[in-house]
mmCIF file of C-alpha atoms in Angstrom:
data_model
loop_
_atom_site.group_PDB
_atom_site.id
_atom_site.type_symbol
_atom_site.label_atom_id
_atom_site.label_comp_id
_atom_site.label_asym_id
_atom_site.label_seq_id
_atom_site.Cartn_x
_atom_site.Cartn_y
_atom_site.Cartn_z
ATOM 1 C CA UNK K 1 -3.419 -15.984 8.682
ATOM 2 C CA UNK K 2 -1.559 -18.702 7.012
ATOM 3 C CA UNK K 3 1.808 -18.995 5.210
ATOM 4 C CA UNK K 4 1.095 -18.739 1.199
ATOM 5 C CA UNK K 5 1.751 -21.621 -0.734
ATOM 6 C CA UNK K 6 3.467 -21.534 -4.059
ATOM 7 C CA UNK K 7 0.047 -22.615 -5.491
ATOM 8 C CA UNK K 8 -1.074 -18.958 -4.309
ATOM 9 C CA UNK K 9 1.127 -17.389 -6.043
ATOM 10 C CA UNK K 10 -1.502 -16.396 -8.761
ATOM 11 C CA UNK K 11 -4.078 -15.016 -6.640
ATOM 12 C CA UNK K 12 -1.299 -12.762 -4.963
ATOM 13 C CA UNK K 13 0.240 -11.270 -8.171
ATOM 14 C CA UNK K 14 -4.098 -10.613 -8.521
ATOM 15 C CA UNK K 15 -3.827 -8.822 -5.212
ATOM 16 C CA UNK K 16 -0.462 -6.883 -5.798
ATOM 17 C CA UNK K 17 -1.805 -5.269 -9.198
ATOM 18 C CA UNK K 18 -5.265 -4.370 -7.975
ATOM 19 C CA UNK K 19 -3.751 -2.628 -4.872
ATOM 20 C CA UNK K 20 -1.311 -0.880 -6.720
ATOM 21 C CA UNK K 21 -4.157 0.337 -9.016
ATOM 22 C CA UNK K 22 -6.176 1.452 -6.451
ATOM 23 C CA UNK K 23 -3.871 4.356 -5.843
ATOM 24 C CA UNK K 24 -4.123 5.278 -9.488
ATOM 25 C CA UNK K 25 -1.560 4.990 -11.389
ATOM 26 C CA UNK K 26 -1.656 4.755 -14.875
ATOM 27 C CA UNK K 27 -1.633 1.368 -16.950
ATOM 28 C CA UNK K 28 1.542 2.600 -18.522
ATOM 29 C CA UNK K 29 3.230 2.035 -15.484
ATOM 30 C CA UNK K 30 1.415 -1.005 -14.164
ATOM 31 C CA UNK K 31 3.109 -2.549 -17.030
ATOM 32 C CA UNK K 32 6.406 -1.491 -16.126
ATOM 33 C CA UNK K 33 6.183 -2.739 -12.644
ATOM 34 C CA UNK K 34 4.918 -5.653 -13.784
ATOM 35 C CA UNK K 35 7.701 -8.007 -13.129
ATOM 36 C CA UNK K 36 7.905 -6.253 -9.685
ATOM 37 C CA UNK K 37 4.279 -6.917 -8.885
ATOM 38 C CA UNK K 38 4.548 -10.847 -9.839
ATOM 39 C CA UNK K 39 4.948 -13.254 -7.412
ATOM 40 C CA UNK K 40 6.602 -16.782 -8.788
ATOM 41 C CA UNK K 41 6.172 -19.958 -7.046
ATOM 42 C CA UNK K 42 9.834 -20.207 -6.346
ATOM 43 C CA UNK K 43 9.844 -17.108 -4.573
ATOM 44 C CA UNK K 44 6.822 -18.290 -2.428
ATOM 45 C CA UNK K 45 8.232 -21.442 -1.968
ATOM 46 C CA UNK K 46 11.478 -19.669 -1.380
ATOM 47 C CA UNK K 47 11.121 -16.648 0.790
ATOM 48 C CA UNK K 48 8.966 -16.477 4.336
ATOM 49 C CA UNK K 49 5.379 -15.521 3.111
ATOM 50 C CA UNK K 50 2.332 -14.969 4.665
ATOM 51 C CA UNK K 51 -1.520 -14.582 3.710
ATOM 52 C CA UNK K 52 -4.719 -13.247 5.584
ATOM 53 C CA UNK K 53 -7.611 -15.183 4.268
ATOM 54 C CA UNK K 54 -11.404 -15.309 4.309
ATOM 55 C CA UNK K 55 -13.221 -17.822 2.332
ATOM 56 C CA UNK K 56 -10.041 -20.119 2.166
ATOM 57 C CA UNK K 57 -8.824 -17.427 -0.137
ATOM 58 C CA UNK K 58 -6.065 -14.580 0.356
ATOM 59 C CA UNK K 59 -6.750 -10.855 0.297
ATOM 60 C CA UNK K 60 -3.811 -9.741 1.505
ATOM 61 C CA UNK K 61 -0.306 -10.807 2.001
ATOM 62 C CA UNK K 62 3.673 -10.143 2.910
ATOM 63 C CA UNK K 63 6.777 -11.359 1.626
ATOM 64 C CA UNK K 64 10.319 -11.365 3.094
ATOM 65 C CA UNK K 65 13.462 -11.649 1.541
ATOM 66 C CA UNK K 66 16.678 -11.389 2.901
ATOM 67 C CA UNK K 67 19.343 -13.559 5.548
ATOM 68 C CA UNK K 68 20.278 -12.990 8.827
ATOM 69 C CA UNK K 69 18.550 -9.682 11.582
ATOM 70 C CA UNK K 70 18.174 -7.023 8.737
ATOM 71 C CA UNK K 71 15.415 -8.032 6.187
ATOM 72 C CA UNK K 72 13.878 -6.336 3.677
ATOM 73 C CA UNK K 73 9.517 -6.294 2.977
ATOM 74 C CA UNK K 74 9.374 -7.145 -0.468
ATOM 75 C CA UNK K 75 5.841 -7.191 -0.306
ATOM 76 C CA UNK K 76 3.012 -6.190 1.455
ATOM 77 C CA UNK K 77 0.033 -5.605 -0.293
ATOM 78 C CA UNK K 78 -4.172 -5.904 0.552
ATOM 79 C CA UNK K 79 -7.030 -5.977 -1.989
ATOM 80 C CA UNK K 80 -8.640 -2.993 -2.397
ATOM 81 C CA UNK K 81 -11.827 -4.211 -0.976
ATOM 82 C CA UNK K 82 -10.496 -4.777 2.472
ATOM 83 C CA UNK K 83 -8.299 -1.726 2.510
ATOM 84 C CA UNK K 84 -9.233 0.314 5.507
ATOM 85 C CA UNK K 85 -10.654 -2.657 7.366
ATOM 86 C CA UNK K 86 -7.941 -3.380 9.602
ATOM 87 C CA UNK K 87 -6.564 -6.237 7.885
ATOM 88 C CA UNK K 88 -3.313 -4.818 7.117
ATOM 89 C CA UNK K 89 -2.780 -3.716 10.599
ATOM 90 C CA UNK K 90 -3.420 -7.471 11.963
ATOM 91 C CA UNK K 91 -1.055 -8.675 8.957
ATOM 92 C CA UNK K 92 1.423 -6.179 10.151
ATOM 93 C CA UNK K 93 1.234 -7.339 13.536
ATOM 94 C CA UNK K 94 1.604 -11.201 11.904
ATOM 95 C CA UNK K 95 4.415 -9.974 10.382
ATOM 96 C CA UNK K 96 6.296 -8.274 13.319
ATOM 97 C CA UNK K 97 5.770 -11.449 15.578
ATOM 98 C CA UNK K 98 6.974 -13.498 12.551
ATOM 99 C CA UNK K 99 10.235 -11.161 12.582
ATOM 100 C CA UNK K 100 10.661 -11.450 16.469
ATOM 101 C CA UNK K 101 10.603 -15.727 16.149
ATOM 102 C CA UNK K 102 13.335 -15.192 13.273
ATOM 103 C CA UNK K 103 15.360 -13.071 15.229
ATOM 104 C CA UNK K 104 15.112 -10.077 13.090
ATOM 105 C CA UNK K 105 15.666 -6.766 14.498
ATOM 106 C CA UNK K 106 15.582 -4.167 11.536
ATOM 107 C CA UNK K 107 13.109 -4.616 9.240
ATOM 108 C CA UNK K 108 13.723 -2.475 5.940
ATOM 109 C CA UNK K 109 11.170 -0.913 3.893
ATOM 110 C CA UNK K 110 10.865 0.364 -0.199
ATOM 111 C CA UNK K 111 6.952 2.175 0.157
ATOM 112 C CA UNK K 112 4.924 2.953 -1.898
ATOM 113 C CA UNK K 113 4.370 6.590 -1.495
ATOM 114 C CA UNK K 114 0.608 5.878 -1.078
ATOM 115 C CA UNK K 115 1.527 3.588 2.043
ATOM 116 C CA UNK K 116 4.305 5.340 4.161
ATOM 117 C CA UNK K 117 1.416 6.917 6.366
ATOM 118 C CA UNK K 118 0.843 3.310 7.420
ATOM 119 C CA UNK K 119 4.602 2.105 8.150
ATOM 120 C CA UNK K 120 4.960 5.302 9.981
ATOM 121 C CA UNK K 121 1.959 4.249 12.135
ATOM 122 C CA UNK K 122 3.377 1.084 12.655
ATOM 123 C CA UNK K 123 6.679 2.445 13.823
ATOM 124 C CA UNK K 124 8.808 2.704 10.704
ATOM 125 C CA UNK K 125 10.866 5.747 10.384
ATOM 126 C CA UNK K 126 11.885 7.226 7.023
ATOM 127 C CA UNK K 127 15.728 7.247 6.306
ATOM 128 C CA UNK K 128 15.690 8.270 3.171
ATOM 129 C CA UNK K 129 14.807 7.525 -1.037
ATOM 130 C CA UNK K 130 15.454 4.575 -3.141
ATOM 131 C CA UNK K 131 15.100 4.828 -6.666
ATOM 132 C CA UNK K 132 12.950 3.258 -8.798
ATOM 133 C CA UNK K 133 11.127 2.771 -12.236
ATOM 134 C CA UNK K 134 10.464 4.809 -14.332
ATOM 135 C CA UNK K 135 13.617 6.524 -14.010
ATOM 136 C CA UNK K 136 14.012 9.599 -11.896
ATOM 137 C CA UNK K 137 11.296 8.562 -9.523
ATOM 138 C CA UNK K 138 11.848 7.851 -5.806
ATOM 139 C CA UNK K 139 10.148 5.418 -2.975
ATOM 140 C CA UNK K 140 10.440 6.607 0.744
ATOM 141 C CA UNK K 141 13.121 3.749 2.551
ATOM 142 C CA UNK K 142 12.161 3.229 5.513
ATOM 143 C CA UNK K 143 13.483 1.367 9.097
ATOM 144 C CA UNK K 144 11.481 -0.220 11.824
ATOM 145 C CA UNK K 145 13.641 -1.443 14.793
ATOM 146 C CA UNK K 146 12.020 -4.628 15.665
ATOM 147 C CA UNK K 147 11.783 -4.887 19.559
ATOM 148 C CA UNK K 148 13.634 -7.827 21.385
ATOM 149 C CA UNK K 149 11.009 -9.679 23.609
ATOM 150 C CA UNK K 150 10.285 -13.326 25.055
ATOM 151 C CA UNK K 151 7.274 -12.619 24.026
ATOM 152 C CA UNK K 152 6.157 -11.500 20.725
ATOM 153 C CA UNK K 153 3.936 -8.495 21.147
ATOM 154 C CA UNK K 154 2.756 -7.188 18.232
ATOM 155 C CA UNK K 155 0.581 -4.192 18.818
ATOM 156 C CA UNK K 156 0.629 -2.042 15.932
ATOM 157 C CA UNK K 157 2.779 1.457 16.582
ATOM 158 C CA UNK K 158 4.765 0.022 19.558
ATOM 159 C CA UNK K 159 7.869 -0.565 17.493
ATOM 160 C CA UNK K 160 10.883 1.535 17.300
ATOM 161 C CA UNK K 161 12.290 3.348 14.539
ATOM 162 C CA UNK K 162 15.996 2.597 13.499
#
């Protein structure tokens, strides 16, 4: 686990497309979420962003964005290949420790309908729907209540819901 440089930023807009074909969706609407899928150096240069690597190269990753205890996952995504591995679990757990240093003690979540299962096994609770594109189509919102600790403990599924 590292944090992803802005020079990554290719290889992770690689990794956010092919996951998000994996659950097949249509090439109509990979365009559309294109811009949402693309991750700019600025933003990784910007924004608190992490990588899981093998071979000095990512294959899976999450972004932040956000100020302040509430922030939101703008991205978490893991290639294909290594889905059902466990990599996005240890990410996850990455990430929660990562929150816990920051201070952070809701983390918000836009899902992918295809990955709620997951945040829900991690702890996240749904709250609700947020739109999104194409129009008249809905992502679950979820909350995970980041446990206060002196010491980070990241076990997947431990974490409260909000």
């Amino acid at each position: 686990m590292r944090r992803a440089r802005p020079s990554d930023s290719d290889e992770l807009t690689r990794i956010a497309h092919a996951a998000k074909r994996h659950w097949g969706y249509s090439e109509q609407l990979i365009r559309l979420w294109e811009p949402d899928l693309t991750l700019r150096p600025g933003f990784v240069a910007r924004q608190p962003a992490y990588c899981a690597v093998e071979r000095s190269r990512p294959v899976a990753f999450y972004a932040l964005s956000g100020r302040g205890r509430c922030r939101e996952l703008e991205h978490m995504w893991v290639h294909p290949r290594r889905i059902g591995s466990g990599v996005g679990t240890l990410l996850f757990a990455h990430l929660i420790n990562r929150l816990r240093i920051m201070g952070v003690t809701r983390l918000r979540i836009a899902s992918d309908p295809n990955a709620e299962g997951f945040y829900i096994r991690m702890g996240a609770r749904r709250v609700g729907d947020v739109a999104s594109k194409p129009a008249g189509r809905a992502l679950p919102l979820l909350i995970l209540r980041v446990p206060a600790g002196s010491r980070p403990d990241a076990s997947p599924g431990r974490h409260r819901a909000a």
